[in-house]
PDB file of C-alpha atoms in Angstrom:
ATOM      1  CA  MET A  25      -2.405  64.932 192.377  1.00 35.00           C
ATOM      2  CA  ARG A  26      -2.134  68.662 192.716  1.00 35.00           C
ATOM      3  CA  ILE A  27      -0.286  70.737 190.115  1.00 36.00           C
ATOM      4  CA  ARG A  28       1.256  73.975 191.325  1.00 35.00           C
ATOM      5  CA  ILE A  29       1.785  76.629 188.673  1.00 36.00           C
ATOM      6  CA  ALA A  30       4.599  79.091 189.391  1.00 37.00           C
ATOM      7  CA  PHE A  31       6.972  81.208 187.372  1.00 38.00           C
ATOM      8  CA  LEU A  32      10.423  79.750 188.016  1.00 39.00           C
ATOM      9  CA  SER A  33      12.375  82.001 185.824  1.00 41.00           C
ATOM     10  CA  GLY A  34      11.559  85.294 187.561  1.00 40.00           C
ATOM     11  CA  ALA A  35      10.217  88.694 186.588  1.00 40.00           C
ATOM     12  CA  PHE A  36      10.600  90.919 183.555  1.00 40.00           C
ATOM     13  CA  PHE A  37      12.449  94.202 184.022  1.00 39.00           C
ATOM     14  CA  LEU A  38      11.333  97.629 182.822  1.00 39.00           C
ATOM     15  CA  LEU A  39      14.406  99.176 181.231  1.00 41.00           C
ATOM     16  CA  ALA A  40      15.223 102.873 181.328  1.00 40.00           C
ATOM     17  CA  GLY A  41      14.248 104.920 178.266  1.00 41.00           C
ATOM     18  CA  THR A  42      17.476 106.823 177.739  1.00 38.00           C
ATOM     19  CA  ALA A  43      19.142 106.794 174.343  1.00 41.00           C
ATOM     20  CA  SER A  44      22.558 105.236 173.953  1.00 44.00           C
ATOM     21  CA  ALA A  45      25.384 107.521 172.983  1.00 43.00           C
ATOM     22  CA  GLY A  46      26.133 108.165 169.342  1.00 47.00           C
ATOM     23  CA  ASP A  47      23.401 106.347 167.411  1.00 51.00           C
ATOM     24  CA  GLY A  48      20.185 107.679 168.976  1.00 52.00           C
ATOM     25  CA  ARG A  49      18.994 104.153 169.724  1.00 63.00           C
ATOM     26  CA  TYR A  50      17.376 103.132 172.983  1.00 65.00           C
ATOM     27  CA  MET A  51      18.590 100.536 175.448  1.00 64.00           C
ATOM     28  CA  TRP A  52      15.843  98.177 174.314  1.00 68.00           C
ATOM     29  CA  SER A  53      16.515  98.654 170.585  1.00 75.00           C
ATOM     30  CA  GLY A  54      17.841  95.687 168.617  1.00 78.00           C
ATOM     31  CA  ASP A  55      17.233  91.979 168.098  1.00 81.00           C
ATOM     32  CA  TRP A  56      15.722  90.047 171.004  1.00 82.00           C
ATOM     33  CA  TYR A  57      14.587  86.517 171.763  1.00 82.00           C
ATOM     34  CA  LEU A  58      11.742  85.287 173.947  1.00 82.00           C
ATOM     35  CA  LYS A  59      11.752  81.679 175.129  1.00 84.00           C
ATOM     36  CA  VAL A  60       8.495  80.236 176.441  1.00 87.00           C
ATOM     37  CA  GLY A  61       7.761  76.716 177.576  1.00 88.00           C
ATOM     38  CA  ALA A  62       6.898  74.495 180.501  1.00 89.00           C
ATOM     39  CA  THR A  63       8.456  72.089 182.961  1.00 90.00           C
ATOM     40  CA  GLY A  64       7.088  69.200 184.978  1.00 93.00           C
ATOM     41  CA  PHE A  65       8.984  67.896 187.975  1.00 95.00           C
ATOM     42  CA  ILE A  66       8.755  65.925 191.185  1.00 96.00           C
ATOM     43  CA  GLY A  67      10.146  67.811 194.170  1.00 95.00           C
ATOM     44  CA  PRO A  68       9.547  68.758 197.818  1.00 95.00           C
ATOM     45  CA  LYS A  69       6.157  70.286 198.636  1.00 93.00           C
ATOM     46  CA  TYR A  70       7.981  73.212 200.260  1.00 93.00           C
ATOM     47  CA  GLU A  71      11.545  74.116 201.245  1.00 92.00           C
ATOM     48  CA  GLY A  72      12.593  71.523 203.812  1.00 94.00           C
ATOM     49  CA  ALA A  73       9.702  69.096 203.189  1.00 95.00           C
ATOM     50  CA  SER A  74      10.149  65.332 203.298  1.00 94.00           C
ATOM     51  CA  ASP A  75       7.097  64.670 201.103  1.00 93.00           C
ATOM     52  CA  ARG A  76       7.275  65.248 197.360  1.00 93.00           C
ATOM     53  CA  MET A  77       4.662  66.049 194.763  1.00 92.00           C
ATOM     54  CA  PHE A  78       4.349  66.502 191.019  1.00 93.00           C
ATOM     55  CA  GLN A  79       4.432  70.157 190.017  1.00 88.00           C
ATOM     56  CA  ALA A  80       4.220  72.031 186.734  1.00 87.00           C
ATOM     57  CA  ALA A  81       5.434  75.497 185.850  1.00 81.00           C
ATOM     58  CA  PRO A  82       5.713  77.773 182.821  1.00 81.00           C
ATOM     59  CA  LEU A  83       9.201  78.895 181.788  1.00 81.00           C
ATOM     60  CA  VAL A  84       9.920  82.375 180.424  1.00 77.00           C
ATOM     61  CA  SER A  85      13.272  83.779 179.337  1.00 75.00           C
ATOM     62  CA  LEU A  86      13.997  87.099 177.625  1.00 72.00           C
ATOM     63  CA  GLY A  87      17.317  88.292 176.238  1.00 72.00           C
ATOM     64  CA  LYS A  88      19.130  90.186 173.520  1.00 71.00           C
ATOM     65  CA  ALA A  89      20.386  88.333 170.485  1.00 70.00           C
ATOM     66  CA  GLY A  90      24.128  88.425 170.006  1.00 64.00           C
ATOM     67  CA  SER A  91      24.857  88.191 173.730  1.00 64.00           C
ATOM     68  CA  SER A  92      28.004  86.351 174.774  1.00 60.00           C
ATOM     69  CA  VAL A  93      25.917  83.808 176.718  1.00 69.00           C
ATOM     70  CA  ARG A  94      27.445  80.393 176.131  1.00 78.00           C
ATOM     71  CA  PHE A  95      25.596  78.454 178.793  1.00 84.00           C
ATOM     72  CA  SER A  96      22.374  78.817 180.790  1.00 83.00           C
ATOM     73  CA  SER A  97      20.928  76.781 183.623  1.00 86.00           C
ATOM     74  CA  ARG A  98      17.374  76.215 184.838  1.00 82.00           C
ATOM     75  CA  ASN A  99      18.555  77.727 188.131  1.00 85.00           C
ATOM     76  CA  ASP A 100      19.335  81.082 186.521  1.00 87.00           C
ATOM     77  CA  ASN A 101      16.788  83.710 187.441  1.00 86.00           C
ATOM     78  CA  MET A 102      15.589  86.319 184.956  1.00 81.00           C
ATOM     79  CA  SER A 103      18.499  88.671 184.263  1.00 81.00           C
ATOM     80  CA  TYR A 104      19.625  91.483 181.990  1.00 79.00           C
ATOM     81  CA  GLY A 105      23.328  91.993 181.307  1.00 79.00           C
ATOM     82  CA  LEU A 106      24.537  95.568 181.639  1.00 83.00           C
ATOM     83  CA  LEU A 107      28.118  94.380 181.119  1.00 84.00           C
ATOM     84  CA  ASP A 108      28.511  91.775 178.385  1.00 79.00           C
ATOM     85  CA  GLN A 109      32.111  91.337 177.257  1.00 81.00           C
ATOM     86  CA  GLY A 110      33.319  87.966 176.111  1.00 74.00           C
ATOM     87  CA  GLY A 111      33.826  85.753 179.133  1.00 85.00           C
ATOM     88  CA  ILE A 112      32.348  88.191 181.659  1.00 90.00           C
ATOM     89  CA  ARG A 113      28.702  89.216 182.124  1.00 88.00           C
ATOM     90  CA  ALA A 114      27.049  91.202 184.912  1.00 92.00           C
ATOM     91  CA  GLY A 115      23.782  93.014 185.427  1.00 90.00           C
ATOM     92  CA  VAL A 116      20.433  92.963 187.198  1.00 91.00           C
ATOM     93  CA  VAL A 117      18.458  89.879 188.210  1.00 90.00           C
ATOM     94  CA  GLY A 118      14.988  89.231 189.578  1.00 89.00           C
ATOM     95  CA  LYS A 119      12.861  86.401 190.889  1.00 90.00           C
ATOM     96  CA  LEU A 120       9.154  85.996 191.617  1.00 86.00           C
ATOM     97  CA  ILE A 121       8.147  84.273 194.865  1.00 90.00           C
ATOM     98  CA  PHE A 122       4.707  82.755 195.239  1.00 87.00           C
ATOM     99  CA  GLU A 123       2.752  82.338 198.432  1.00 90.00           C
ATOM    100  CA  ARG A 124       3.529  79.440 200.750  1.00 92.00           C
ATOM    101  CA  ASP A 125       0.797  78.496 203.221  1.00 91.00           C
ATOM    102  CA  GLU A 126      -0.968  75.522 204.800  1.00 91.00           C
ATOM    103  CA  ASP A 127      -2.757  74.751 201.519  1.00 88.00           C
ATOM    104  CA  ARG A 128       0.611  73.500 200.286  1.00 88.00           C
ATOM    105  CA  SER A 129       1.052  71.009 203.120  1.00 90.00           C
ATOM    106  CA  SER A 130      -0.517  70.174 206.483  1.00 91.00           C
ATOM    107  CA  ASP A 131       3.025  70.512 207.908  1.00 94.00           C
ATOM    108  CA  LEU A 132       2.597  74.289 207.604  1.00 94.00           C
ATOM    109  CA  GLU A 133      -0.618  74.577 209.616  1.00 93.00           C
ATOM    110  CA  GLY A 134      -0.291  77.248 212.278  1.00 93.00           C
ATOM    111  CA  LEU A 135       2.698  78.960 210.627  1.00 95.00           C
ATOM    112  CA  ASP A 136       2.506  82.441 209.153  1.00 94.00           C
ATOM    113  CA  PRO A 137       2.301  82.261 205.332  1.00 94.00           C
ATOM    114  CA  VAL A 138       5.092  83.470 203.091  1.00 94.00           C
ATOM    115  CA  LYS A 139       3.489  86.225 201.045  1.00 93.00           C
ATOM    116  CA  PHE A 140       3.610  86.671 197.280  1.00 93.00           C
ATOM    117  CA  GLY A 141       6.530  88.916 196.363  1.00 94.00           C
ATOM    118  CA  GLY A 142       9.956  88.679 194.837  1.00 91.00           C
ATOM    119  CA  GLU A 143      13.667  89.301 195.000  1.00 95.00           C
ATOM    120  CA  ILE A 144      15.762  91.757 193.009  1.00 95.00           C
ATOM    121  CA  GLY A 145      19.506  92.296 192.853  1.00 96.00           C
ATOM    122  CA  GLY A 146      22.532  91.689 190.687  1.00 95.00           C
ATOM    123  CA  PHE A 147      24.392  88.822 189.028  1.00 95.00           C
ATOM    124  CA  ALA A 148      27.842  88.158 187.633  1.00 95.00           C
ATOM    125  CA  GLU A 149      29.182  85.242 185.630  1.00 95.00           C
ATOM    126  CA  VAL A 150      32.560  84.323 184.190  1.00 95.00           C
ATOM    127  CA  TYR A 151      33.896  81.609 181.905  1.00 94.00           C
ATOM    128  CA  PRO A 152      37.332  80.566 183.223  1.00 94.00           C
ATOM    129  CA  THR A 153      37.503  77.987 180.426  1.00 93.00           C
ATOM    130  CA  ASP A 154      35.495  77.224 177.285  1.00 91.00           C
ATOM    131  CA  TRP A 155      33.673  74.435 179.138  1.00 95.00           C
ATOM    132  CA  MET A 156      32.890  75.983 182.537  1.00 96.00           C
ATOM    133  CA  ARG A 157      30.751  78.841 183.814  1.00 96.00           C
ATOM    134  CA  LEU A 158      30.783  80.371 187.310  1.00 97.00           C
ATOM    135  CA  ARG A 159      27.710  82.418 188.280  1.00 97.00           C
ATOM    136  CA  ALA A 160      26.688  84.309 191.410  1.00 97.00           C
ATOM    137  CA  GLU A 161      23.427  86.098 192.222  1.00 97.00           C
ATOM    138  CA  VAL A 162      22.722  88.356 195.222  1.00 97.00           C
ATOM    139  CA  ARG A 163      19.069  89.348 195.700  1.00 97.00           C
ATOM    140  CA  GLN A 164      17.108  91.437 198.210  1.00 96.00           C
ATOM    141  CA  GLY A 165      13.688  90.144 199.214  1.00 96.00           C
ATOM    142  CA  ILE A 166      10.585  92.250 198.576  1.00 95.00           C
ATOM    143  CA  ARG A 167       7.394  91.574 200.578  1.00 93.00           C
ATOM    144  CA  SER A 168       7.853  87.767 200.807  1.00 93.00           C
ATOM    145  CA  HIS A 169      10.805  88.338 203.130  1.00 95.00           C
ATOM    146  CA  HIS A 170      13.222  91.143 203.944  1.00 95.00           C
ATOM    147  CA  GLY A 171      16.466  89.196 203.803  1.00 96.00           C
ATOM    148  CA  VAL A 172      19.305  88.906 201.316  1.00 97.00           C
ATOM    149  CA  VAL A 173      19.888  85.656 199.410  1.00 97.00           C
ATOM    150  CA  ALA A 174      23.081  84.679 197.580  1.00 97.00           C
ATOM    151  CA  ASP A 175      23.378  81.783 195.099  1.00 97.00           C
ATOM    152  CA  VAL A 176      26.706  80.547 193.719  1.00 97.00           C
ATOM    153  CA  ALA A 177      27.019  77.811 191.077  1.00 97.00           C
ATOM    154  CA  ALA A 178      29.708  76.255 188.896  1.00 97.00           C
ATOM    155  CA  ASP A 179      28.697  74.312 185.795  1.00 97.00           C
ATOM    156  CA  ALA A 180      30.879  72.279 183.483  1.00 97.00           C
ATOM    157  CA  PHE A 181      29.292  71.594 180.101  1.00 96.00           C
ATOM    158  CA  VAL A 182      30.214  69.476 177.109  1.00 96.00           C
ATOM    159  CA  ASP A 183      28.544  69.004 173.732  1.00 94.00           C
ATOM    160  CA  VAL A 184      28.420  65.262 173.078  1.00 95.00           C
ATOM    161  CA  SER A 185      26.948  65.977 169.634  1.00 94.00           C
ATOM    162  CA  SER A 186      25.803  68.965 167.624  1.00 92.00           C
ATOM    163  CA  THR A 187      22.398  68.849 169.359  1.00 94.00           C
ATOM    164  CA  VAL A 188      23.031  67.269 172.799  1.00 96.00           C
ATOM    165  CA  ARG A 189      24.748  68.945 175.751  1.00 96.00           C
ATOM    166  CA  VAL A 190      25.519  67.457 179.183  1.00 97.00           C
ATOM    167  CA  SER A 191      26.151  69.784 182.110  1.00 97.00           C
ATOM    168  CA  GLY A 192      26.434  69.762 185.878  1.00 96.00           C
ATOM    169  CA  GLY A 193      28.190  71.087 188.938  1.00 97.00           C
ATOM    170  CA  PRO A 194      27.950  72.246 192.568  1.00 97.00           C
ATOM    171  CA  ARG A 195      25.562  74.817 194.052  1.00 97.00           C
ATOM    172  CA  LEU A 196      25.714  76.834 197.277  1.00 98.00           C
ATOM    173  CA  THR A 197      23.093  79.135 198.820  1.00 98.00           C
ATOM    174  CA  ALA A 198      23.429  81.502 201.785  1.00 98.00           C
ATOM    175  CA  ALA A 199      21.020  84.014 203.312  1.00 98.00           C
ATOM    176  CA  THR A 200      20.544  86.509 206.124  1.00 97.00           C
ATOM    177  CA  SER A 201      18.400  85.957 209.220  1.00 96.00           C
ATOM    178  CA  ASP A 202      15.335  87.748 207.812  1.00 96.00           C
ATOM    179  CA  TYR A 203      15.099  85.187 205.024  1.00 97.00           C
ATOM    180  CA  PHE A 204      15.429  82.233 207.393  1.00 97.00           C
ATOM    181  CA  ASP A 205      12.882  83.750 209.772  1.00 96.00           C
ATOM    182  CA  ALA A 206      10.260  83.897 207.000  1.00 95.00           C
ATOM    183  CA  TYR A 207      10.786  80.304 205.839  1.00 96.00           C
ATOM    184  CA  TYR A 208      12.097  78.462 208.890  1.00 97.00           C
ATOM    185  CA  GLY A 209      11.421  80.555 212.008  1.00 96.00           C
ATOM    186  CA  VAL A 210       8.784  79.548 214.574  1.00 96.00           C
ATOM    187  CA  ASN A 211       7.755  82.186 217.140  1.00 96.00           C
ATOM    188  CA  ASN A 212       5.767  81.552 220.320  1.00 96.00           C
ATOM    189  CA  LYS A 213       2.403  82.119 218.640  1.00 96.00           C
ATOM    190  CA  GLU A 214       3.257  79.836 215.728  1.00 95.00           C
ATOM    191  CA  SER A 215       4.598  77.198 218.111  1.00 96.00           C
ATOM    192  CA  ALA A 216       1.322  77.127 220.051  1.00 96.00           C
ATOM    193  CA  ALA A 217      -0.729  76.905 216.839  1.00 95.00           C
ATOM    194  CA  SER A 218       1.441  74.375 214.998  1.00 94.00           C
ATOM    195  CA  GLY A 219       2.896  72.189 217.745  1.00 94.00           C
ATOM    196  CA  LEU A 220       6.440  72.876 216.510  1.00 96.00           C
ATOM    197  CA  SER A 221       9.219  73.917 218.853  1.00 96.00           C
ATOM    198  CA  THR A 222      10.090  77.621 218.841  1.00 97.00           C
ATOM    199  CA  TYR A 223      13.026  78.552 216.633  1.00 97.00           C
ATOM    200  CA  ASP A 224      14.733  81.910 216.082  1.00 96.00           C
ATOM    201  CA  PRO A 225      17.261  81.505 213.224  1.00 96.00           C
ATOM    202  CA  GLY A 226      20.301  83.583 212.426  1.00 95.00           C
ATOM    203  CA  GLY A 227      21.969  83.967 209.044  1.00 96.00           C
ATOM    204  CA  GLY A 228      24.385  81.601 207.322  1.00 97.00           C
ATOM    205  CA  ILE A 229      24.687  78.825 204.755  1.00 97.00           C
ATOM    206  CA  HIS A 230      21.309  77.591 203.553  1.00 98.00           C
ATOM    207  CA  SER A 231      22.270  74.566 201.457  1.00 98.00           C
ATOM    208  CA  ALA A 232      24.912  72.892 199.325  1.00 98.00           C
ATOM    209  CA  GLY A 233      24.293  70.488 196.504  1.00 97.00           C
ATOM    210  CA  LEU A 234      24.729  69.292 192.954  1.00 97.00           C
ATOM    211  CA  GLY A 235      22.777  69.705 189.741  1.00 96.00           C
ATOM    212  CA  ALA A 236      22.946  68.014 186.338  1.00 97.00           C
ATOM    213  CA  ALA A 237      21.091  68.250 183.036  1.00 97.00           C
ATOM    214  CA  ILE A 238      20.944  66.740 179.561  1.00 97.00           C
ATOM    215  CA  THR A 239      19.753  69.230 176.951  1.00 96.00           C
ATOM    216  CA  TRP A 240      18.610  68.322 173.445  1.00 95.00           C
ATOM    217  CA  GLN A 241      18.273  71.004 170.763  1.00 93.00           C
ATOM    218  CA  ALA A 242      15.428  69.310 168.913  1.00 93.00           C
ATOM    219  CA  THR A 243      15.233  72.059 166.268  1.00 92.00           C
ATOM    220  CA  GLU A 244      16.811  75.477 165.830  1.00 89.00           C
ATOM    221  CA  LYS A 245      14.171  76.955 168.157  1.00 90.00           C
ATOM    222  CA  LEU A 246      12.873  74.014 170.231  1.00 94.00           C
ATOM    223  CA  GLU A 247      14.948  72.901 173.235  1.00 93.00           C
ATOM    224  CA  THR A 248      14.174  70.068 175.643  1.00 95.00           C
ATOM    225  CA  SER A 249      15.914  69.044 178.847  1.00 95.00           C
ATOM    226  CA  ALA A 250      15.993  66.384 181.566  1.00 97.00           C
ATOM    227  CA  TYR A 251      17.451  67.492 184.881  1.00 96.00           C
ATOM    228  CA  ALA A 252      18.052  66.552 188.512  1.00 97.00           C
ATOM    229  CA  GLU A 253      18.982  68.677 191.535  1.00 96.00           C
ATOM    230  CA  TYR A 254      20.024  67.564 195.023  1.00 97.00           C
ATOM    231  CA  ARG A 255      20.472  69.937 197.947  1.00 97.00           C
ATOM    232  CA  ARG A 256      21.488  69.242 201.542  1.00 98.00           C
ATOM    233  CA  LEU A 257      20.045  71.818 203.935  1.00 98.00           C
ATOM    234  CA  MET A 258      22.607  73.253 206.321  1.00 97.00           C
ATOM    235  CA  GLY A 259      22.985  75.775 209.148  1.00 95.00           C
ATOM    236  CA  PRO A 260      19.835  77.719 210.100  1.00 97.00           C
ATOM    237  CA  ALA A 261      17.680  75.764 207.637  1.00 97.00           C
ATOM    238  CA  ALA A 262      18.754  72.343 208.900  1.00 97.00           C
ATOM    239  CA  ASP A 263      18.380  73.408 212.560  1.00 97.00           C
ATOM    240  CA  SER A 264      14.779  74.595 212.100  1.00 97.00           C
ATOM    241  CA  SER A 265      12.129  72.689 214.056  1.00 97.00           C
ATOM    242  CA  LEU A 266      10.059  72.578 210.849  1.00 97.00           C
ATOM    243  CA  VAL A 267      12.806  70.544 209.167  1.00 97.00           C
ATOM    244  CA  ARG A 268      13.881  68.505 212.207  1.00 96.00           C
ATOM    245  CA  GLU A 269      10.379  67.566 213.382  1.00 96.00           C
ATOM    246  CA  ARG A 270       8.434  67.318 210.111  1.00 95.00           C
ATOM    247  CA  GLY A 271      10.758  67.627 207.138  1.00 95.00           C
ATOM    248  CA  SER A 272      14.099  66.478 205.782  1.00 96.00           C
ATOM    249  CA  ARG A 273      17.522  67.984 205.159  1.00 97.00           C
ATOM    250  CA  ASN A 274      17.692  66.079 201.861  1.00 97.00           C
ATOM    251  CA  GLN A 275      15.971  67.864 198.981  1.00 97.00           C
ATOM    252  CA  LEU A 276      15.769  66.083 195.602  1.00 97.00           C
ATOM    253  CA  LEU A 277      14.094  67.318 192.426  1.00 95.00           C
ATOM    254  CA  VAL A 278      13.880  65.635 188.995  1.00 97.00           C
ATOM    255  CA  GLY A 279      12.052  66.857 185.932  1.00 96.00           C
ATOM    256  CA  LEU A 280      11.646  67.501 182.214  1.00 96.00           C
ATOM    257  CA  SER A 281      11.270  70.790 180.343  1.00 94.00           C
ATOM    258  CA  ALA A 282      10.756  72.188 176.861  1.00 94.00           C
ATOM    259  CA  THR A 283      11.034  75.752 175.528  1.00 92.00           C
ATOM    260  CA  TYR A 284      10.452  77.409 172.149  1.00 93.00           C
ATOM    261  CA  ARG A 285      12.323  80.546 171.044  1.00 88.00           C
ATOM    262  CA  PHE A 286      10.681  83.509 169.311  1.00 90.00           C
ATOM    263  CA  ASP A 287      12.942  86.093 167.648  1.00 86.00           C
ATOM    264  CA  PHE A 288      11.886  89.724 167.209  1.00 86.00           C
ATOM    265  CA  THR A 289      13.308  93.195 166.654  1.00 86.00           C
ATOM    266  CA  VAL A 290      12.575  96.348 168.662  1.00 82.00           C
ATOM    267  CA  PRO A 291      13.298  99.642 166.820  1.00 81.00           C
TER     268      PRO A 291
END
């Protein structure tokens, strides 16, 4: 059984060194938290795969204490809120992307690898009620692909006790043609090498699905979670010869995670 190690939570951001008005403090000054942990899950070997494998990944989350964050999801990428006012947050977001090649699966033999890189962009989230969060991310690919990816999610959450929270809701992903070309396109050369039919995708809806989680606050700083995610590939992803001839439109992932929070102050 192969274990793939990848950062799911995205990249850290280097913040500008300008002082904030009035108090001479810097943007990074104040109380912060750092959450570190790990997750183990069973999911598709690659986007669109029919075969699944056990995978493990470290989890890293960084944020400022006192933020108005009321809910977070494992799908949230690393973000920093530039606007943080009550029920509305917005700011910058980033994600690391690790290489995808034929070592991941024999299905990918003959296809150009997806290079190591990332995505960077912005996010916004609102709380229309005390028990629901809406979040959207729009990210531009860097090196791995040159497309734009947009994720939209709605999560309802309820605390069934002082330490246990249940949450879940729908997810939707869309992307431009450059993204689909990197992950799902098959040119003439790749077709001859892989045996897959040629495919030149456009942009559109990538997938729609549902996610759910049960989170247990074991101690003040230790948090554990059990989660499941289902996505149905659509549009350019579903029409790809990689998915039609070797993969599956149905993508299911289930797993467990645990994180520990460290609190610190930056002058």
